[in-house]
PDB file of C-alpha atoms in Angstrom:
ATOM      1  CA  MET A  65       0.478  -0.058  -0.068  1.00  0.00           C
ATOM      2  CA  PRO A  66       1.896   2.847  -1.027  1.00  0.00           C
ATOM      3  CA  LEU A  67      -0.274   5.618   0.491  1.00  0.00           C
ATOM      4  CA  ILE A  68       1.175   4.338   4.222  1.00  0.00           C
ATOM      5  CA  PRO A  69       4.399   5.736   4.319  1.00  0.00           C
ATOM      6  CA  GLU A  70       2.753   9.060   3.079  1.00  0.00           C
ATOM      7  CA  GLU A  71       0.392   9.632   6.460  1.00  0.00           C
ATOM      8  CA  PRO A  72       3.362  10.668   8.420  1.00  0.00           C
ATOM      9  CA  GLN A  73       4.125  13.602   5.776  1.00  0.00           C
ATOM     10  CA  ILE A  74       0.624  14.207   5.178  1.00  0.00           C
ATOM     11  CA  HIS A  75       0.052  14.484   8.872  1.00  0.00           C
ATOM     12  CA  GLU A  76       3.260  16.872   9.454  1.00  0.00           C
ATOM     13  CA  GLN A  77       2.150  18.856   7.138  1.00  0.00           C
ATOM     14  CA  ALA A  78      -1.673  19.127   8.135  1.00  0.00           C
ATOM     15  CA  GLN A  79       0.057  19.625  11.931  1.00  0.00           C
ATOM     16  CA  GLY A  80       3.033  21.587  11.209  1.00  0.00           C
ATOM     17  CA  PRO A  81       1.464  25.035  11.485  1.00  0.00           C
ATOM     18  CA  ARG A  82      -0.298  23.879  14.342  1.00  0.00           C
ATOM     19  CA  ALA A  83       2.918  22.513  16.294  1.00  0.00           C
ATOM     20  CA  THR A  84       5.023  25.768  16.341  1.00  0.00           C
ATOM     21  CA  PRO A  85       4.671  26.954  19.429  1.00  0.00           C
ATOM     22  CA  ALA A  86       2.789  29.814  20.164  1.00  0.00           C
ATOM     23  CA  SER A  87       6.156  31.584  21.644  1.00  0.00           C
ATOM     24  CA  GLY A  88       7.900  30.798  18.263  1.00  0.00           C
ATOM     25  CA  ARG A  89       4.931  32.859  16.671  1.00  0.00           C
ATOM     26  CA  THR A  90       5.650  36.502  16.144  1.00  0.00           C
ATOM     27  CA  ALA A  91       3.714  38.518  18.095  1.00  0.00           C
ATOM     28  CA  PRO A  92       0.514  40.615  16.611  1.00  0.00           C
ATOM     29  CA  THR A  93       0.547  44.203  17.361  1.00  0.00           C
ATOM     30  CA  PRO A  94      -0.609  44.693  21.034  1.00  0.00           C
ATOM     31  CA  ARG A  95      -4.147  46.028  20.979  1.00  0.00           C
ATOM     32  CA  PRO A  96      -4.744  49.077  23.548  1.00  0.00           C
ATOM     33  CA  VAL A  97      -5.475  47.346  26.839  1.00  0.00           C
ATOM     34  CA  PRO A  98      -7.140  49.309  29.713  1.00  0.00           C
ATOM     35  CA  GLY A  99      -4.365  50.931  31.938  1.00  0.00           C
ATOM     36  CA  PRO A 100      -2.639  54.448  33.106  1.00  0.00           C
ATOM     37  CA  ARG A 101      -4.127  56.923  30.811  1.00  0.00           C
ATOM     38  CA  PRO A 102      -3.344  60.145  29.263  1.00  0.00           C
ATOM     39  CA  ALA A 103      -4.105  63.064  32.438  1.00  0.00           C
ATOM     40  CA  ALA A 104      -7.612  63.714  31.347  1.00  0.00           C
ATOM     41  CA  PRO A 105      -9.254  67.511  31.538  1.00  0.00           C
ATOM     42  CA  PRO A 106     -11.034  67.682  35.147  1.00  0.00           C
ATOM     43  CA  ARG A 107     -14.199  66.774  35.168  1.00  0.00           C
ATOM     44  CA  PRO A 108     -17.136  66.506  38.451  1.00  0.00           C
ATOM     45  CA  GLY A 109     -16.238  63.611  39.915  1.00  0.00           C
ATOM     46  CA  ARG A 110     -13.007  63.074  37.966  1.00  0.00           C
ATOM     47  CA  PRO A 111      -9.381  63.908  39.472  1.00  0.00           C
ATOM     48  CA  GLY A 112      -7.348  65.981  36.981  1.00  0.00           C
ATOM     49  CA  PRO A 113      -3.918  67.382  36.800  1.00  0.00           C
ATOM     50  CA  ALA A 114      -2.694  68.241  40.319  1.00  0.00           C
ATOM     51  CA  ARG A 115      -3.935  71.775  41.072  1.00  0.00           C
ATOM     52  CA  PRO A 116      -3.246  73.905  44.415  1.00  0.00           C
ATOM     53  CA  ALA A 117      -5.237  73.198  47.255  1.00  0.00           C
ATOM     54  CA  PRO A 118      -8.295  75.488  47.125  1.00  0.00           C
ATOM     55  CA  PRO A 119      -7.848  78.754  49.318  1.00  0.00           C
ATOM     56  CA  ALA A 120     -10.696  78.193  51.543  1.00  0.00           C
ATOM     57  CA  GLN A 121      -8.580  77.202  54.311  1.00  0.00           C
ATOM     58  CA  ARG A 122      -6.470  80.034  54.284  1.00  0.00           C
ATOM     59  CA  ALA A 123      -9.507  82.429  53.317  1.00  0.00           C
ATOM     60  CA  SER A 124     -10.804  81.624  56.609  1.00  0.00           C
ATOM     61  CA  ARG A 125      -7.747  81.926  58.641  1.00  0.00           C
ATOM     62  CA  ASP A 126      -7.310  85.372  57.213  1.00  0.00           C
ATOM     63  CA  THR A 127     -10.441  86.539  57.806  1.00  0.00           C
ATOM     64  CA  ALA A 128     -10.050  85.537  61.264  1.00  0.00           C
ATOM     65  CA  ALA A 129      -6.432  87.165  61.829  1.00  0.00           C
ATOM     66  CA  PRO A 130      -7.855  91.038  62.014  1.00  0.00           C
ATOM     67  CA  GLN A 131     -10.030  89.344  64.656  1.00  0.00           C
ATOM     68  CA  PRO A 132      -8.051  87.792  67.483  1.00  0.00           C
ATOM     69  CA  ALA A 133      -9.907  86.526  70.593  1.00  0.00           C
ATOM     70  CA  PRO A 134      -8.819  89.049  73.696  1.00  0.00           C
ATOM     71  CA  SER A 135      -5.827  87.912  75.400  1.00  0.00           C
ATOM     72  CA  GLY A 136      -7.412  89.619  78.701  1.00  0.00           C
ATOM     73  CA  PRO A 137     -10.632  91.576  79.609  1.00  0.00           C
ATOM     74  CA  ALA A 138     -11.797  94.709  78.191  1.00  0.00           C
ATOM     75  CA  PRO A 139     -10.448  97.488  79.840  1.00  0.00           C
ATOM     76  CA  ALA A 140     -13.357  98.864  81.720  1.00  0.00           C
ATOM     77  CA  ALA A 141     -15.190 102.133  80.576  1.00  0.00           C
ATOM     78  CA  ALA A 142     -14.659 105.135  82.364  1.00  0.00           C
ATOM     79  CA  PRO A 143     -17.355 105.733  85.301  1.00  0.00           C
ATOM     80  CA  ALA A 144     -19.964 108.366  83.728  1.00  0.00           C
ATOM     81  CA  ALA A 145     -20.871 111.080  85.891  1.00  0.00           C
ATOM     82  CA  PRO A 146     -23.796 111.409  87.592  1.00  0.00           C
ATOM     83  CA  GLN A 147     -26.515 113.742  86.709  1.00  0.00           C
ATOM     84  CA  ILE A 148     -26.712 116.788  89.132  1.00  0.00           C
ATOM     85  CA  GLN A 149     -30.232 118.223  90.592  1.00  0.00           C
ATOM     86  CA  LEU A 150     -30.120 121.630  92.587  1.00  0.00           C
ATOM     87  CA  ILE A 151     -32.931 122.191  95.004  1.00  0.00           C
ATOM     88  CA  PRO A 152     -32.913 125.670  96.267  1.00  0.00           C
ATOM     89  CA  ALA A 153     -32.863 125.974 100.306  1.00  0.00           C
ATOM     90  CA  SER A 154     -32.051 127.810 103.208  1.00  0.00           C
ATOM     91  CA  PRO A 155     -29.599 126.081 105.825  1.00  0.00           C
ATOM     92  CA  GLU A 156     -32.689 125.566 107.929  1.00  0.00           C
ATOM     93  CA  GLY A 157     -35.016 124.109 104.981  1.00  0.00           C
ATOM     94  CA  ALA A 158     -32.026 121.727 103.495  1.00  0.00           C
ATOM     95  CA  LEU A 159     -32.877 118.808 105.764  1.00  0.00           C
ATOM     96  CA  ASP A 160     -36.574 118.991 104.823  1.00  0.00           C
ATOM     97  CA  ALA A 161     -36.051 119.479 101.227  1.00  0.00           C
ATOM     98  CA  ALA A 162     -33.662 116.693 101.217  1.00  0.00           C
ATOM     99  CA  GLU A 163     -36.250 114.627 102.931  1.00  0.00           C
ATOM    100  CA  GLU A 164     -38.543 115.281 100.076  1.00  0.00           C
ATOM    101  CA  ALA A 165     -36.320 114.507  97.775  1.00  0.00           C
ATOM    102  CA  VAL A 166     -36.175 110.991  99.358  1.00  0.00           C
ATOM    103  CA  ASP A 167     -39.503 110.581  99.627  1.00  0.00           C
ATOM    104  CA  MET A 168     -40.035 111.249  95.806  1.00  0.00           C
ATOM    105  CA  LEU A 169     -37.261 109.053  94.652  1.00  0.00           C
ATOM    106  CA  LEU A 170     -38.900 106.630  96.649  1.00  0.00           C
ATOM    107  CA  ASP A 171     -42.352 107.330  95.158  1.00  0.00           C
ATOM    108  CA  SER A 172     -40.844 107.078  91.626  1.00  0.00           C
ATOM    109  CA  GLY A 173     -39.396 103.102  92.312  1.00  0.00           C
ATOM    110  CA  ARG A 174     -35.873 103.556  93.818  1.00  0.00           C
ATOM    111  CA  THR A 175     -35.393 101.370  96.523  1.00  0.00           C
ATOM    112  CA  PRO A 176     -34.190 102.522 100.317  1.00  0.00           C
ATOM    113  CA  GLY A 177     -30.923 100.692  99.582  1.00  0.00           C
ATOM    114  CA  ASP A 178     -30.091 102.922  96.234  1.00  0.00           C
ATOM    115  CA  VAL A 179     -30.257 106.628  98.293  1.00  0.00           C
ATOM    116  CA  LEU A 180     -27.325 107.733 100.670  1.00  0.00           C
ATOM    117  CA  VAL A 181     -28.019 111.012 102.712  1.00  0.00           C
ATOM    118  CA  ILE A 182     -24.859 113.360 103.288  1.00  0.00           C
ATOM    119  CA  THR A 183     -25.586 116.163 105.697  1.00  0.00           C
ATOM    120  CA  THR A 184     -23.575 119.206 107.146  1.00  0.00           C
ATOM    121  CA  GLY A 185     -24.612 121.307 110.298  1.00  0.00           C
ATOM    122  CA  GLU A 186     -26.630 118.753 112.769  1.00  0.00           C
ATOM    123  CA  PRO A 187     -26.409 115.297 112.042  1.00  0.00           C
ATOM    124  CA  HIS A 188     -29.700 113.620 110.869  1.00  0.00           C
ATOM    125  CA  PRO A 189     -32.161 112.611 113.493  1.00  0.00           C
ATOM    126  CA  TRP A 190     -31.622 108.763 112.059  1.00  0.00           C
ATOM    127  CA  ALA A 191     -28.287 108.796 112.171  1.00  0.00           C
ATOM    128  CA  VAL A 192     -28.343 110.233 116.008  1.00  0.00           C
ATOM    129  CA  HIS A 193     -30.681 107.616 117.133  1.00  0.00           C
ATOM    130  CA  GLU A 194     -28.729 104.706 115.328  1.00  0.00           C
ATOM    131  CA  LEU A 195     -25.270 105.944 116.444  1.00  0.00           C
ATOM    132  CA  SER A 196     -26.776 105.738 119.957  1.00  0.00           C
ATOM    133  CA  PHE A 197     -26.286 102.049 119.475  1.00  0.00           C
ATOM    134  CA  GLY A 198     -23.005 102.128 119.039  1.00  0.00           C
ATOM    135  CA  ASP A 199     -20.620 102.822 115.813  1.00  0.00           C
ATOM    136  CA  ALA A 200     -20.644  99.175 114.727  1.00  0.00           C
ATOM    137  CA  ALA A 201     -24.499  98.924 114.591  1.00  0.00           C
ATOM    138  CA  TYR A 202     -24.478 102.348 112.862  1.00  0.00           C
ATOM    139  CA  TRP A 203     -22.230 101.115 110.236  1.00  0.00           C
ATOM    140  CA  ALA A 204     -23.563  97.625 110.235  1.00  0.00           C
ATOM    141  CA  GLN A 205     -26.933  99.436 108.891  1.00  0.00           C
ATOM    142  CA  HIS A 206     -24.603 101.039 106.264  1.00  0.00           C
ATOM    143  CA  ASP A 207     -23.029  97.319 104.998  1.00  0.00           C
ATOM    144  CA  ALA A 208     -26.594  95.958 105.184  1.00  0.00           C
ATOM    145  CA  GLY A 209     -27.354  98.334 102.153  1.00  0.00           C
ATOM    146  CA  ASP A 210     -31.259  97.641 103.094  1.00  0.00           C
ATOM    147  CA  ASP A 211     -32.481 101.272 104.019  1.00  0.00           C
ATOM    148  CA  VAL A 212     -31.988 104.771 103.446  1.00  0.00           C
ATOM    149  CA  PHE A 213     -28.397 105.860 105.319  1.00  0.00           C
ATOM    150  CA  TYR A 214     -27.872 108.787 106.726  1.00  0.00           C
ATOM    151  CA  ALA A 215     -24.325 110.131 106.953  1.00  0.00           C
ATOM    152  CA  ASP A 216     -22.655 113.301 108.442  1.00  0.00           C
ATOM    153  CA  ALA A 217     -20.192 114.955 106.157  1.00  0.00           C
ATOM    154  CA  ALA A 218     -17.401 114.271 108.733  1.00  0.00           C
ATOM    155  CA  VAL A 219     -17.604 110.470 108.034  1.00  0.00           C
ATOM    156  CA  ALA A 220     -19.255 110.303 104.767  1.00  0.00           C
ATOM    157  CA  GLU A 221     -15.825 109.181 103.299  1.00  0.00           C
ATOM    158  CA  ARG A 222     -16.679 105.911 104.816  1.00  0.00           C
ATOM    159  CA  ALA A 223     -19.722 105.159 102.735  1.00  0.00           C
ATOM    160  CA  ALA A 224     -19.688 102.972  99.711  1.00  0.00           C
ATOM    161  CA  SER A 225     -21.331 104.254  96.415  1.00  0.00           C
ATOM    162  CA  ARG A 226     -24.628 103.952  95.772  1.00  0.00           C
ATOM    163  CA  ALA A 227     -27.066 105.042  92.755  1.00  0.00           C
ATOM    164  CA  VAL A 228     -28.560 108.094  94.540  1.00  0.00           C
ATOM    165  CA  VAL A 229     -26.584 110.213  96.663  1.00  0.00           C
ATOM    166  CA  VAL A 230     -28.224 113.399  98.173  1.00  0.00           C
ATOM    167  CA  VAL A 231     -26.981 115.965 100.041  1.00  0.00           C
ATOM    168  CA  ALA A 232     -28.625 118.579 102.642  1.00  0.00           C
ATOM    169  CA  LEU A 233     -26.337 121.867 103.107  1.00  0.00           C
ATOM    170  CA  SER A 234     -27.491 122.596 106.473  1.00  0.00           C
ATOM    171  CA  GLY A 235     -25.024 124.328 107.844  1.00  0.00           C
ATOM    172  CA  GLY A 236     -22.109 124.072 108.986  1.00  0.00           C
ATOM    173  CA  PRO A 237     -18.732 125.390 108.136  1.00  0.00           C
ATOM    174  CA  GLU A 238     -17.656 126.082 104.525  1.00  0.00           C
ATOM    175  CA  ALA A 239     -15.156 122.907 104.703  1.00  0.00           C
ATOM    176  CA  ALA A 240     -17.615 120.482 105.860  1.00  0.00           C
ATOM    177  CA  ALA A 241     -19.532 121.660 102.610  1.00  0.00           C
ATOM    178  CA  VAL A 242     -16.785 121.069 100.322  1.00  0.00           C
ATOM    179  CA  THR A 243     -16.437 117.627 101.712  1.00  0.00           C
ATOM    180  CA  ALA A 244     -19.691 116.723 101.703  1.00  0.00           C
ATOM    181  CA  LEU A 245     -20.309 117.873  98.102  1.00  0.00           C
ATOM    182  CA  SER A 246     -16.648 116.014  96.830  1.00  0.00           C
ATOM    183  CA  VAL A 247     -17.847 112.798  98.657  1.00  0.00           C
ATOM    184  CA  ALA A 248     -20.980 113.101  97.324  1.00  0.00           C
ATOM    185  CA  HIS A 249     -19.865 113.216  93.434  1.00  0.00           C
ATOM    186  CA  SER A 250     -17.692 110.521  94.035  1.00  0.00           C
ATOM    187  CA  ARG A 251     -19.882 108.365  95.592  1.00  0.00           C
ATOM    188  CA  ALA A 252     -23.220 109.034  93.360  1.00  0.00           C
ATOM    189  CA  GLY A 253     -23.885 106.378  90.289  1.00  0.00           C
ATOM    190  CA  ALA A 254     -26.740 107.813  88.359  1.00  0.00           C
ATOM    191  CA  LEU A 255     -28.123 111.334  90.552  1.00  0.00           C
ATOM    192  CA  LEU A 256     -26.815 113.793  92.651  1.00  0.00           C
ATOM    193  CA  ILE A 257     -29.206 115.758  94.489  1.00  0.00           C
ATOM    194  CA  VAL A 258     -28.092 119.033  96.505  1.00  0.00           C
ATOM    195  CA  CYS A 259     -29.798 120.840  98.969  1.00  0.00           C
ATOM    196  CA  GLY A 260     -29.298 124.548 100.136  1.00  0.00           C
ATOM    197  CA  ASP A 261     -28.126 127.568  98.309  1.00  0.00           C
ATOM    198  CA  PRO A 262     -28.080 127.670  94.676  1.00  0.00           C
ATOM    199  CA  GLN A 263     -25.197 130.188  94.725  1.00  0.00           C
ATOM    200  CA  ARG A 264     -23.284 128.170  97.433  1.00  0.00           C
ATOM    201  CA  ILE A 265     -23.373 125.197  95.594  1.00  0.00           C
ATOM    202  CA  ASN A 266     -22.463 126.377  92.333  1.00  0.00           C
ATOM    203  CA  SER A 267     -19.473 127.990  93.877  1.00  0.00           C
ATOM    204  CA  VAL A 268     -18.231 124.692  95.843  1.00  0.00           C
ATOM    205  CA  LEU A 269     -19.397 122.225  92.645  1.00  0.00           C
ATOM    206  CA  GLY A 270     -17.556 124.906  90.109  1.00  0.00           C
ATOM    207  CA  ALA A 271     -14.488 124.279  91.828  1.00  0.00           C
ATOM    208  CA  ASP A 272     -14.456 120.901  92.832  1.00  0.00           C
ATOM    209  CA  VAL A 273     -16.174 119.067  89.854  1.00  0.00           C
TER     210      VAL A 273
END
């Protein structure tokens, strides 16, 4: 049979191309494979080329820079000068005028603890009464701060500030009037009422205030 010896040749020819190892073939031109791509223009939701950090945070710091937190308590404002009200009265009637002023203050809504009365000349009867129990009891009434307090000009410097101070120029030497008005002006928080001779009051206040 002549075809039998040729079977291996036919087989070799048929299988020859297939028998070539894959590594021995020329590699075809590679097709694009998904991988790193050139930087694309920035789009929403897709990062683009490196850009400087947004200035939002720096802007917030710059905005806050001109307004630093205070390093300490703000300086206290200078206290405003009290309003001054003059009530003309003679030395004999100054104490009564002061009593009427106190009554008007209480009727207008002031509490008794808001009012300090400073007198010249004879002490106020209330002060005389309280001092009869001793100096300590007298100043304890002052420290309690729940009632109108009456003080002579000689001891008025011991009195604390109150919203309203009433001065009765009810006599005494000129030095007592100067002391009373000076202390009253420094102790009055909102209102200073002076009962006495207007000319005398103006001369003392003009030199002292």
